[in-house]
Amino acid sequence: METYHVLEMIGEGSFGRVYKGRRKFSGQVVALKFIPKVGRSEKELRSLKREIDIMRGLNHPNIVLLLDSFETEREVVVVTEYAEGELFQILEDDGNLPETQVREIACQLVSALYYLHSHRILHRDMKPQNILLGKGGVVKLCDFGFARAMSVSTLVLTSIKGTPLYMSPELVEEKPYDHTADLWSLGCILYELHTGAPPFYTNSIFQLVQLIVKDPVKWPESMSQDCTSFLKGLLTKDPQKRLSWPDLFEHPFVADGVLVLSDNSADSPLTVTPSLDQQALKLMQAKEKAAPRCGEGKLLRKARELRGKDKANKPDFATSTRAGSGKGDRSDNALLRTAADGRIPSEDWSASSPDIIDKDAVKPSAILSLEDRMGPISRDYAQEFPSVEIGPRQVLKNQSRVHCSLGSVRLENEDIDSDEEWRHLVQTTDPENQTSVGLDQAVLDRLKDRLLSYKAQLLDGVLEGVCQIHQPLKVLSNLLARKVDAEDSISVALKMDLPHFLFDMIEEIMGNSVVKQQPWCVAVLGDLMSALLLYWERHYQWEAAGKSLEECTKPFLSILFHPDMASIVPLAASVLALFIYRGVSVDLHADKFIAAMEAALHSPVENCVCLPQGWGLWDGLLALLLQALSEPENCLVSEFIDSSLWQLLWFRVGVTLEQMPPNREFLSLSGLQIFLSLALFVFIREPYSCVPLFSNSNTKSLPTLRRLLTADCTSEKEILSEQKLSHPWSDPSPNSLSVMSCHLLCFPFALEVPDETMAKILLSYHSCDIVSRLLQLALGLPLCLLELPLSLLCHLLLCDPGRSVPCFTSAAEACGFFLPPGGQDDDGDKPQSASERGCGETGRPSERTASSLLAGFLQSEALSGSAVELISLVSQAARFSLLPPFSVLYVDPSLLRSTLAHPDDRVRAATCSLLGNLNPLVPHCDPLLLPLFQDMTGQLHDPSLAVRRAACRAVGNWLGLVGQAYSHDGSELTKEDGGSVTVEGKTKVGKKRPSVLPGREDPASGSKACVEQEVGRWAESAQGATPVLLPLLRDPDPLIRRHCCAALGNMAAISGGGASLLQCDAPSLLLQLTCADSQNAVRQAALTSLCLFSQQDVLRQALVSLDIEEKLQRISQYTSSACQYNRLMNKLQPQ
């Protein structure tokens, strides 16, 4: 538990209690489920362990993620990701959904089920109550209490699990079933989302079974043909004919939206069509496991037993389920939402659970009254562990803590109101004081009396009350800011009548025209609002007494717009931001607020200001500004961009970041996140108006974003050193600043801007050293967040290679980015401190390398996009470095062999492009490069056009390098018409390629025999590419045909290449292409390769035997390349 902060209880059920929590030293919000072990049977604990084991192996965006689990002496604690909403809430509120939304949900649920079934896991309790809604509307499947991981030998199951409303016909008939039972439940859910009610429902469980088994589904006319077809397939009563894998995700209703994440290593996934032998074995198992039916089954028998009980003695159904919500009795005639309490009747439904059938359990799920529903979180987590009963949570307190008593602070003498005594009390209650005293009720009584007394004097204008109220308010703030037990905090709040005492006093001051004109008024209001913020941080869910929350905002709005209170406007803004976060409507006039905020930023800050730890003075102002500009009725974004406040904000943020360490007094980490959210909002609304921020060197925006790119690295130490760092309205992740800054830096490249403007933008990026900062970011961010910065880095190298490539290669060399791997974790995601990342202005190089990053990306198909960006980045650097040696931009060849076999064609294409830009033939080259060349040759017939193009280009380049290495000094390859052909089909004339294998007479390079042996191996391997290349001469893509011609031309210079070309009839095929191809560029490439053929005696004789002169003469008169034709014919003349 030392890893988590427990914030508040959000749910309670028969399994235990659920608390909202936060992982220490980060902003990650989690759900902590405390399940008591006391009194649990071994069977229940085994069931719980099985559920945890199943969830631990699941990692899918549409499945609730298990983050952690551990045991204390008395409890099992399960930590999952935190989700706010539930799908069935939408049904309660809206009745049904439009089909477009149903389709989006369907695609996500299909993706989740495909993932489960590919791992041979059956959920067995699919229903709306077990589907959560995360951020951005992402659907998340939860509750794996009834889930079952099937062994390879198990083909059917027989135990009855689930909710009757969503049970398949084979389940309610208690027949053996397989994964298609989940698909039936999916159909029921989608039908209910579309129509507002399940396909079958009635007040009687007996009738429900008959309806599911026999009645047809009623299809509404409003349902589209694709949707109807899809649901009919899922709701087919015969499981053998039910729509299943792999046909399911190819159905038109979901085909374009399903994300398929499956593990290719899974044995016998349920998502592939079983073989005939497997089908026969399944039928045999089903026959063996089918129990003989004597009368009605267990399901109906248990229901009949329940119905026969005395209804007067029957407990309310809501209390009989394990997710009971404490509701009162319900009328038998009331229409209730199916499973509204969390599990009706499936929470403990099995053949051995006699107390879970109720007639209310089978009513439609879209008609529960709003007042009957539980909180959205408690109902979800009440579903997670079906076999564990509720028990009191044992809170273990640290007995080693010793508090001294406030009685030692002498407030019982005759001079208790002296300044000295109050100053002493302020010191002893200071949260930073290591010997801070404990609570004493007598002190609280005395404090309350003095505050009430001084309040009355202050409102009457008595100067004595004004002078003396400051110290008691400071004591109150100290007591509120202390890290004490919840009971102590509540005791202080109750005794002091908080927050109403503070609200009332602020309101009375602002309502007294005489008092608020006094010079001391601002300082007193500052003290009051500081105390209010400290209280609100601890007691977020306080209840208003006697007035609405909207009325409570009025005094703070008055402060916000008061011309003489600019110094405390940030405090009022923080309070108003908290109101907005609670859903209170605050009447902000955007134009007036912008003026007030600008005045506040220029005003000095009152010394009385005391904010909760982790808050910045301007955080609330930025939150209000974002709210004001976001209101639909406000169209002031363009005016805001033109205002001086926009530039002032960039300047002030930049100034706070310039200090080392950064100054958090004005802007906390959460404040910086709000600022970036504001910038993103403005950029999205007025993108072209924001372009000058990037192109004008006088603005502070780019230097500020440069610092924010790696601000999280500096902040990491800060988070580790603070006990608590949070915002009620903003909970930044440890890397949010870097990611949001990347988004902002990407904006100019998504717009169509003039070339002149783009040139200024690129110059500004270079001046701010954005390239090296992005590389620093790649060394520190988690793998899942790297796609965006790598993509931006790649784009900069592409758009501005002259400046960006040298900058990148220099930064990469400095941090060892291209060193051979060694010392890092296999997944490339080794935890690193800020100093290890190389973040900030200084720091030792990171241990991450290009190879380690690529290894990490290859471990998950979800990171394929990041792998593409990384490979493309290295490829761009190599492309503009003119075929650098492989060792200069080193990436582990074994990883590149893996990427050539990757299921994502983008990864394969990017790998081929990278290889085409590198020179493998260097001294002491890696022995894996030769097999890598063979693998690359195998991609010449890849089904993907992009892969074939890149592979053909790369193979051609490497063949040219092999031919160059085979010559003694390369002179033969630089003569006119004798150079190797590039992938564009042009000849490199008079320009030598970068150095390849050392000359044969180079004494420093090793023996002549070793060099010749190495070149020989490459030449022998290269000859095998000829029969693979030749079919590409007939490829429908003209660019591939051009690349193929160039590759064959390079083959001619390799030892033994001429023989392999003749054996495959390459001269004849190239001649046909020269004469007959429909594309002029292809004909020119073929002619260039024939010129290279003519340099080899064997090939020249073959060309002469083909009557090439006569054929070329016929076509030369129709082409603009007559000179090149004539040159070739001259070479064919006898020497």
XYZ file of C-alpha atoms in Angstrom, residues 176-765:
590
model
C -22.802 -27.806 -23.734
C -21.665 -24.513 -25.241
C -18.570 -22.802 -26.615
C -17.368 -19.256 -27.361
C -20.406 -18.538 -29.547
C -22.411 -18.051 -26.332
C -20.456 -14.797 -25.867
C -21.389 -13.786 -29.400
C -25.102 -14.325 -28.677
C -24.747 -12.045 -25.625
C -23.007 -9.479 -27.820
C -25.989 -9.548 -30.178
C -28.381 -9.006 -27.248
C -26.378 -6.015 -26.022
C -26.245 -4.353 -29.446
C -29.947 -5.033 -30.019
C -30.719 -3.386 -26.683
C -28.540 -0.391 -27.494
C -30.332 0.054 -30.813
C -33.926 -0.509 -29.658
C -33.845 0.263 -25.939
C -34.812 -3.252 -24.820
C -33.274 -6.750 -25.008
C -34.496 -9.032 -27.796
C -36.377 -11.176 -25.244
C -37.791 -10.054 -21.913
C -40.719 -10.867 -19.689
C -41.667 -10.858 -16.007
C -41.228 -14.607 -15.753
C -37.988 -16.538 -15.920
C -40.003 -19.513 -17.177
C -41.448 -17.518 -20.064
C -38.050 -15.961 -20.765
C -36.466 -19.371 -21.339
C -39.228 -20.290 -23.786
C -38.859 -16.991 -25.638
C -35.090 -17.373 -25.987
C -35.401 -20.963 -27.238
C -38.399 -20.672 -29.554
C -39.496 -17.111 -30.398
C -38.070 -15.189 -33.339
C -36.499 -11.769 -32.822
C -38.572 -8.755 -33.864
C -36.590 -6.504 -36.183
C -37.502 -2.786 -36.243
C -37.875 -1.059 -39.591
C -35.510 1.718 -38.466
C -32.590 -0.722 -38.368
C -30.324 -0.622 -41.426
C -29.811 -3.679 -43.613
C -26.174 -4.137 -42.518
C -27.060 -3.847 -38.834
C -29.988 -6.249 -39.176
C -27.830 -8.760 -41.035
C -25.128 -8.525 -38.388
C -27.483 -8.983 -35.437
C -29.388 -11.772 -37.170
C -26.104 -13.596 -37.538
C -25.272 -13.165 -33.845
C -28.796 -13.998 -32.644
C -29.050 -17.241 -34.578
C -30.410 -19.840 -32.174
C -28.366 -22.717 -33.575
C -24.792 -22.149 -32.325
C -23.422 -24.112 -35.283
C -24.965 -21.589 -37.699
C -24.314 -18.473 -35.572
C -22.088 -15.761 -37.028
C -18.626 -16.463 -35.649
C -14.923 -16.020 -36.328
C -13.345 -15.300 -38.697
C -16.407 -14.203 -40.712
C -17.665 -11.963 -37.905
C -15.157 -9.123 -38.118
C -15.362 -9.169 -41.907
C -19.084 -8.356 -41.790
C -19.832 -4.965 -43.464
C -21.334 -3.578 -40.259
C -17.999 -3.720 -38.407
C -15.368 -4.503 -41.030
C -13.933 -0.977 -41.245
C -13.749 -0.287 -37.519
C -12.435 -3.382 -35.759
C -8.973 -3.216 -34.227
C -7.515 -6.720 -34.290
C -4.937 -7.343 -31.566
C -4.173 -11.017 -31.305
C -1.212 -12.999 -30.103
C 0.159 -15.121 -32.892
C 1.810 -17.332 -30.306
C -1.533 -18.427 -28.816
C -2.206 -22.123 -29.240
C -5.381 -23.117 -31.100
C -7.189 -19.758 -30.934
C -10.978 -19.894 -31.034
C -10.935 -17.256 -33.774
C -9.893 -19.570 -36.578
C -12.101 -22.063 -38.352
C -11.604 -25.456 -36.682
C -10.440 -28.370 -38.773
C -12.768 -31.259 -39.577
C -11.055 -33.349 -36.901
C -11.564 -30.624 -34.301
C -15.225 -30.260 -35.270
C -15.758 -33.982 -34.875
C -14.001 -33.967 -31.513
C -16.140 -31.034 -30.347
C -19.339 -32.892 -31.272
C -18.083 -35.930 -29.401
C -17.300 -33.868 -26.267
C -20.679 -32.143 -26.440
C -22.426 -35.502 -26.634
C -20.424 -36.868 -23.711
C -20.982 -33.817 -21.519
C -24.652 -33.374 -22.318
C -26.507 -34.231 -19.106
C -29.710 -36.263 -19.447
C -32.770 -34.083 -18.875
C -35.407 -35.361 -16.501
C -38.089 -32.732 -16.464
C -37.003 -29.114 -16.150
C -33.381 -28.117 -15.702
C -31.576 -26.621 -12.721
C -32.188 -23.065 -13.881
C -35.959 -23.341 -13.865
C -36.020 -25.689 -10.897
C -34.237 -23.159 -8.715
C -36.520 -20.416 -9.970
C -39.581 -22.507 -9.129
C -38.250 -23.140 -5.633
C -37.835 -19.432 -5.113
C -41.295 -18.637 -6.398
C -42.738 -21.143 -3.971
C -41.301 -19.340 -0.969
C -43.387 -17.033 1.107
C -43.129 -13.655 -0.632
C -43.743 -11.842 2.617
C -40.576 -13.324 4.036
C -38.583 -12.927 0.862
C -35.844 -10.291 1.165
C -35.784 -7.451 -1.303
C -33.943 -8.584 -4.377
C -31.593 -5.642 -4.395
C -30.187 -6.766 -1.054
C -29.796 -10.370 -2.142
C -27.327 -9.584 -4.858
C -23.700 -9.121 -4.108
C -23.742 -5.594 -5.506
C -26.578 -4.402 -3.288
C -26.990 -0.663 -3.250
C -28.951 -0.196 -0.106
C -32.199 0.700 -1.820
C -35.526 0.263 -0.140
C -38.261 -2.198 -0.994
C -39.676 -2.165 -4.473
C -43.210 -2.692 -5.614
C -43.890 -5.845 -7.590
C -45.570 -3.703 -10.211
C -42.639 -1.335 -10.630
C -40.783 -1.537 -13.899
C -37.135 -1.972 -13.064
C -33.989 -1.675 -15.173
C -32.468 -5.069 -15.705
C -29.567 -5.654 -13.352
C -29.664 -2.069 -12.152
C -28.008 -2.985 -8.886
C -25.000 -4.395 -10.620
C -25.832 -8.116 -10.880
C -29.366 -9.265 -11.471
C -29.337 -12.180 -11.557
C -25.859 -13.137 -12.684
C -23.659 -11.941 -9.867
C -23.729 -15.269 -8.096
C -25.711 -17.152 -10.671
C -24.823 -20.756 -10.958
C -26.706 -23.982 -10.573
C -25.830 -23.960 -6.881
C -27.003 -20.409 -6.156
C -30.648 -20.577 -5.129
C -31.168 -16.965 -4.147
C -30.653 -15.019 -7.311
C -33.778 -15.451 -9.453
C -36.424 -12.769 -9.272
C -39.175 -11.771 -11.616
C -37.666 -8.297 -11.770
C -34.527 -9.818 -13.180
C -36.002 -10.338 -16.586
C -37.528 -6.941 -17.304
C -36.199 -4.667 -20.030
C -33.084 -2.751 -19.145
C -33.902 0.694 -20.450
C -36.670 1.677 -18.026
C -35.182 2.090 -14.553
C -36.026 5.382 -12.902
C -33.009 7.580 -12.307
C -33.488 7.705 -8.550
C -33.128 3.896 -8.355
C -29.618 3.730 -9.694
C -26.381 3.543 -7.757
C -23.309 5.606 -8.310
C -21.669 4.723 -11.624
C -18.415 3.569 -10.117
C -19.717 1.492 -7.235
C -21.933 -0.538 -9.489
C -19.092 -1.350 -11.829
C -16.664 -2.517 -9.229
C -19.355 -4.414 -7.398
C -19.254 -6.742 -10.393
C -15.580 -7.593 -10.389
C -15.308 -10.528 -7.922
C -18.449 -12.653 -7.669
C -17.349 -15.122 -5.027
C -16.232 -12.917 -2.147
C -18.501 -11.576 0.578
C -18.284 -8.141 2.114
C -16.312 -7.576 5.275
C -15.129 -4.585 7.221
C -11.925 -3.122 5.950
C -9.244 -3.107 8.599
C -7.372 0.153 8.458
C -3.972 -0.366 10.011
C -2.686 2.780 11.632
C 0.928 3.531 12.237
C 1.299 3.209 15.988
C 4.790 4.616 15.910
C 3.592 8.152 15.271
C 3.722 10.253 18.415
C 1.701 13.452 18.657
C 2.117 15.935 21.434
C -0.994 17.617 22.771
C -2.200 21.104 21.994
C -2.606 21.445 25.723
C 1.094 22.266 25.820
C 0.297 25.437 23.924
C -0.684 27.729 26.742
C -4.102 28.969 25.679
C -5.662 28.467 29.080
C -4.018 31.410 30.781
C -5.391 34.866 31.218
C -3.594 36.321 28.195
C -4.741 33.900 25.559
C -5.362 36.509 22.902
C -1.935 38.046 22.922
C -0.061 38.239 19.645
C 2.739 36.168 21.156
C 0.418 33.298 22.046
C -1.182 33.250 18.595
C 2.214 33.391 16.903
C 3.308 30.444 19.028
C 0.183 28.552 18.028
C 0.814 29.325 14.351
C 4.320 27.857 14.697
C 3.200 24.718 16.524
C 0.455 23.996 13.968
C 2.660 24.673 10.941
C 2.494 21.603 8.621
C 6.208 21.980 7.887
C 7.012 21.748 11.591
C 8.357 18.278 12.347
C 7.001 18.465 15.905
C 3.552 19.647 14.852
C 1.049 19.102 17.672
C -2.037 16.956 17.582
C -5.631 18.165 17.723
C -7.202 19.344 20.910
C -10.936 20.056 21.089
C -10.380 22.885 23.571
C -8.158 24.652 21.077
C -10.775 24.200 18.333
C -13.451 25.650 20.614
C -11.248 28.619 21.422
C -10.345 29.121 17.751
C -13.980 29.103 16.714
C -14.943 31.621 19.408
C -12.185 33.999 18.402
C -12.983 33.791 14.699
C -16.659 34.535 15.321
C -15.758 37.406 17.622
C -13.251 38.933 15.225
C -15.653 38.454 12.315
C -18.287 40.535 14.079
C -15.747 43.251 14.892
C -14.421 43.250 11.352
C -17.860 43.630 9.784
C -18.577 46.474 12.215
C -15.431 48.225 11.087
C -13.602 47.756 14.398
C -9.925 47.942 13.587
C -8.973 45.650 16.479
C -10.859 42.751 14.894
C -9.120 43.383 11.592
C -5.691 43.304 13.195
C -6.330 40.190 15.247
C -8.188 37.922 12.789
C -5.139 37.213 10.661
C -3.409 34.901 13.161
C -6.487 32.711 13.896
C -7.090 32.362 10.155
C -3.467 31.275 9.742
C -3.941 28.674 12.476
C -7.070 27.436 10.684
C -5.157 27.190 7.419
C -2.371 25.276 9.139
C -4.844 22.796 10.600
C -6.452 22.305 7.192
C -3.108 21.881 5.435
C -1.749 19.253 7.817
C -1.543 15.653 6.687
C -3.814 14.149 9.303
C -6.242 11.266 9.454
C -9.615 11.752 7.804
C -11.335 11.752 11.203
C -9.218 14.658 12.454
C -9.840 16.606 9.252
C -13.588 16.061 9.530
C -13.484 17.071 13.185
C -11.903 20.421 12.311
C -14.429 21.009 9.535
C -17.430 20.222 11.720
C -16.228 22.280 14.657
C -15.511 25.326 12.492
C -18.687 24.903 10.381
C -16.650 24.694 7.202
C -16.885 25.662 4.452
C -19.998 27.690 5.253
C -18.255 29.944 7.779
C -15.730 30.959 5.097
C -18.349 31.356 2.352
C -20.580 33.452 4.583
C -17.780 35.718 5.706
C -16.540 36.338 2.150
C -20.098 37.039 1.025
C -20.728 39.441 3.910
C -17.512 41.334 3.251
C -18.289 41.680 -0.474
C -21.845 42.685 0.372
C -20.745 45.459 2.724
C -19.952 48.492 0.598
C -18.049 50.157 3.432
C -15.907 47.189 4.447
C -14.831 46.226 0.952
C -13.480 49.727 0.380
C -11.097 49.418 3.336
C -7.397 48.932 2.552
C -7.176 45.829 4.739
C -10.082 44.099 2.971
C -7.942 42.493 0.258
C -5.601 40.860 2.782
C -8.495 39.420 4.820
C -10.219 38.069 1.699
C -6.922 36.487 0.663
C -6.660 34.688 4.013
C -10.259 33.484 3.764
C -9.916 32.164 0.214
C -6.613 30.462 1.029
C -8.301 28.624 3.896
C -11.239 27.769 1.647
C -8.970 26.232 -1.006
C -7.137 24.208 1.624
C -10.450 22.899 2.951
C -11.851 22.153 -0.506
C -8.819 20.098 -1.455
C -9.532 17.700 1.436
C -13.326 17.758 1.321
C -14.262 17.926 -2.306
C -17.821 16.603 -1.933
C -19.039 19.155 0.617
C -22.724 19.981 0.506
C -24.191 23.475 0.192
C -26.448 24.500 3.080
C -29.400 26.778 2.520
C -28.328 28.100 -0.865
C -27.450 26.780 -4.282
C -23.865 26.390 -5.439
C -24.543 28.953 -8.183
C -25.332 31.547 -5.515
C -22.069 30.719 -3.735
C -20.091 31.815 -6.809
C -21.331 35.411 -6.850
C -18.905 36.895 -4.276
C -15.948 35.402 -6.141
C -17.169 36.795 -9.451
C -17.367 40.186 -7.762
C -13.739 39.823 -6.647
C -12.751 38.649 -10.118
C -13.991 41.799 -11.796
C -13.299 44.307 -8.989
C -10.774 46.906 -10.224
C -9.044 47.224 -6.819
C -8.652 43.505 -6.050
C -6.411 42.381 -8.906
C -3.825 40.981 -6.486
C -6.263 38.336 -5.148
C -8.000 37.623 -8.456
C -5.890 34.432 -8.869
C -7.321 33.079 -5.609
C -10.891 33.881 -6.631
C -10.213 32.249 -9.994
C -8.991 29.075 -8.276
C -12.182 28.868 -6.219
C -14.359 29.461 -9.299
C -12.418 26.792 -11.199
C -13.316 24.329 -8.445
C -16.974 25.290 -8.790
C -16.804 24.666 -12.548
C -15.147 21.315 -11.963
C -18.096 20.348 -9.777
C -20.439 21.127 -12.655
C -21.635 24.511 -11.403
C -22.529 27.013 -14.096
C -20.361 30.117 -13.677
C -21.363 33.170 -15.665
C -18.002 34.241 -17.109
C -17.950 37.104 -19.564
C -14.976 36.221 -21.724
C -14.126 39.785 -22.743
C -14.322 41.077 -19.170
C -12.410 38.108 -17.835
C -9.557 38.547 -20.331
C -9.136 42.143 -19.145
C -9.267 41.077 -15.476
C -6.727 38.304 -16.039
C -4.321 40.633 -17.793
C -4.545 43.071 -14.874
C -3.946 40.229 -12.410
C -0.811 39.062 -14.233
C 0.605 42.576 -14.025
C -0.271 43.038 -10.342
C 1.911 42.233 -7.319
C 0.893 39.209 -5.276
C -0.369 39.600 -1.711
C 1.909 38.050 0.913
C -1.149 36.470 2.518
C -1.637 34.022 -0.325
C -1.338 30.406 0.833
C -2.238 27.732 -1.691
C -2.447 23.964 -1.255
C 0.722 22.074 -2.004
C 1.156 21.478 -5.710
C -0.952 24.500 -6.757
C 0.274 27.490 -8.709
C -1.110 30.990 -8.325
C -2.112 31.248 -11.994
C -3.539 27.737 -12.334
C -7.097 28.867 -11.622
C -6.845 31.816 -14.004
C -5.791 29.540 -16.839
C -8.562 27.054 -16.039
C -11.148 29.857 -16.127
C -9.728 31.271 -19.345
C -9.993 27.882 -21.019
C -13.572 27.566 -19.766
C -14.497 31.074 -20.935
C -13.133 30.550 -24.446
C -14.719 27.095 -24.678
C -18.267 28.280 -24.057
C -20.294 27.843 -27.268
C -21.782 31.329 -27.121
C -18.323 32.920 -27.032
C -16.582 33.530 -30.356
C -13.639 35.447 -28.969
C -10.745 33.158 -29.845
C -9.545 35.386 -32.692
C -9.824 38.477 -30.452
C -7.904 36.642 -27.749
C -5.082 35.819 -30.182
C -4.836 39.498 -31.088
C -4.822 40.567 -27.430
C -1.682 41.275 -25.470
C -2.708 38.579 -22.966
C -1.911 35.801 -25.467
C 1.660 37.002 -25.877
C 1.945 37.773 -22.171
C 1.023 34.191 -21.259
C 3.763 32.750 -23.473
C 6.239 35.194 -21.987
C 5.277 34.460 -18.365
C 5.330 30.689 -18.880
C 8.725 30.959 -20.541
C 10.107 33.015 -17.654
C 8.954 30.457 -15.069
C 10.634 27.661 -17.020
C 13.922 29.531 -17.457
C 14.723 29.240 -13.767
C 16.490 26.087 -12.642
C 14.703 24.465 -10.981
C 11.543 25.918 -12.543
C 9.512 28.274 -10.361
C 6.282 26.507 -9.330
C 4.938 29.415 -7.273
C 2.976 30.786 -10.211
C 2.463 27.728 -12.402
C 2.326 24.177 -11.082
C 2.709 21.114 -13.257
C -1.077 21.010 -13.549
C -1.082 24.694 -14.448
C 1.366 24.031 -17.254
C -0.892 21.262 -18.486
C -3.881 23.616 -18.475
C -1.827 26.182 -20.374
C -0.969 23.624 -23.057
C -4.626 22.544 -23.209
C -5.526 26.195 -23.752
C -2.920 26.506 -26.505
C -4.189 23.348 -28.211
C -7.758 24.655 -28.067
C -6.735 28.003 -29.579
C -4.607 26.329 -32.261
C -7.469 24.059 -33.276
C -9.975 26.941 -33.456
C -7.700 29.409 -35.262
C -4.795 27.418 -36.730
C -3.637 29.920 -39.357
C -3.737 32.801 -36.899
C -1.259 30.902 -34.744
C 1.319 30.332 -37.483
C 3.228 33.549 -36.588
C 4.000 32.021 -33.199
C 6.257 29.589 -35.047
C 7.587 31.783 -37.848
C 8.247 34.988 -35.897
C 11.551 34.806 -34.081
C 10.479 37.593 -31.693
C 7.804 35.485 -29.996
C 8.496 33.366 -26.932
C 6.371 30.431 -28.042
C 9.033 28.182 -29.570
C 11.604 28.664 -26.773
C 8.804 27.929 -24.308
C 7.711 24.769 -26.141
C 11.363 23.740 -26.347
C 11.580 23.787 -22.560
C 8.203 22.125 -22.141
C 9.325 19.242 -24.353
C 11.576 18.023 -21.579
C 9.845 19.720 -18.637
C 8.549 16.360 -17.436
C 12.123 15.186 -16.885
C 12.788 18.027 -14.471
C 9.370 17.545 -12.912
C 10.107 13.900 -12.150
C 12.454 14.820 -9.310
C 9.876 17.292 -8.097
C 7.145 14.661 -8.001
C 9.387 12.243 -6.149
C 10.155 14.871 -3.505
C 6.566 15.927 -2.849
C 4.158 14.045 -0.635
C 1.148 15.154 -2.608
C 0.899 16.839 -5.974
C -2.559 17.081 -7.452
C -5.256 19.314 -8.795
C -8.923 18.591 -8.290
C -9.612 19.666 -11.865
C -6.470 18.413 -13.539
C -4.546 15.208 -13.017
C -1.590 15.221 -15.402
C 0.241 12.063 -16.270
C 4.007 12.134 -15.778
C 4.553 12.780 -19.479
C 1.596 14.970 -20.412
C 3.634 18.156 -20.869
C 6.007 16.527 -23.345
C 3.249 14.881 -25.373
C 1.089 18.010 -25.542
C 4.112 20.103 -26.546
C 4.759 17.642 -29.371
C 1.185 18.074 -30.569
C 1.649 21.833 -30.679
C 4.932 21.566 -32.569
C 3.216 19.399 -35.180
C 0.609 22.051 -36.019
C 2.474 24.028 -38.717
C 3.092 20.884 -40.741
C -0.617 20.064 -40.869
C -1.388 23.386 -42.586
C -0.866 24.645 -46.102
C 1.454 27.590 -45.589
C 3.549 29.482 -48.174
C 7.030 28.171 -48.829
C 8.549 31.362 -47.483
C 6.672 30.990 -44.202
C 7.587 27.325 -43.918
C 11.249 28.231 -44.431
C 11.009 30.667 -41.488
C 9.309 28.024 -39.350
C 12.025 25.465 -40.084
C 14.715 28.044 -39.306
C 13.016 28.802 -35.983
C 12.863 25.099 -35.138
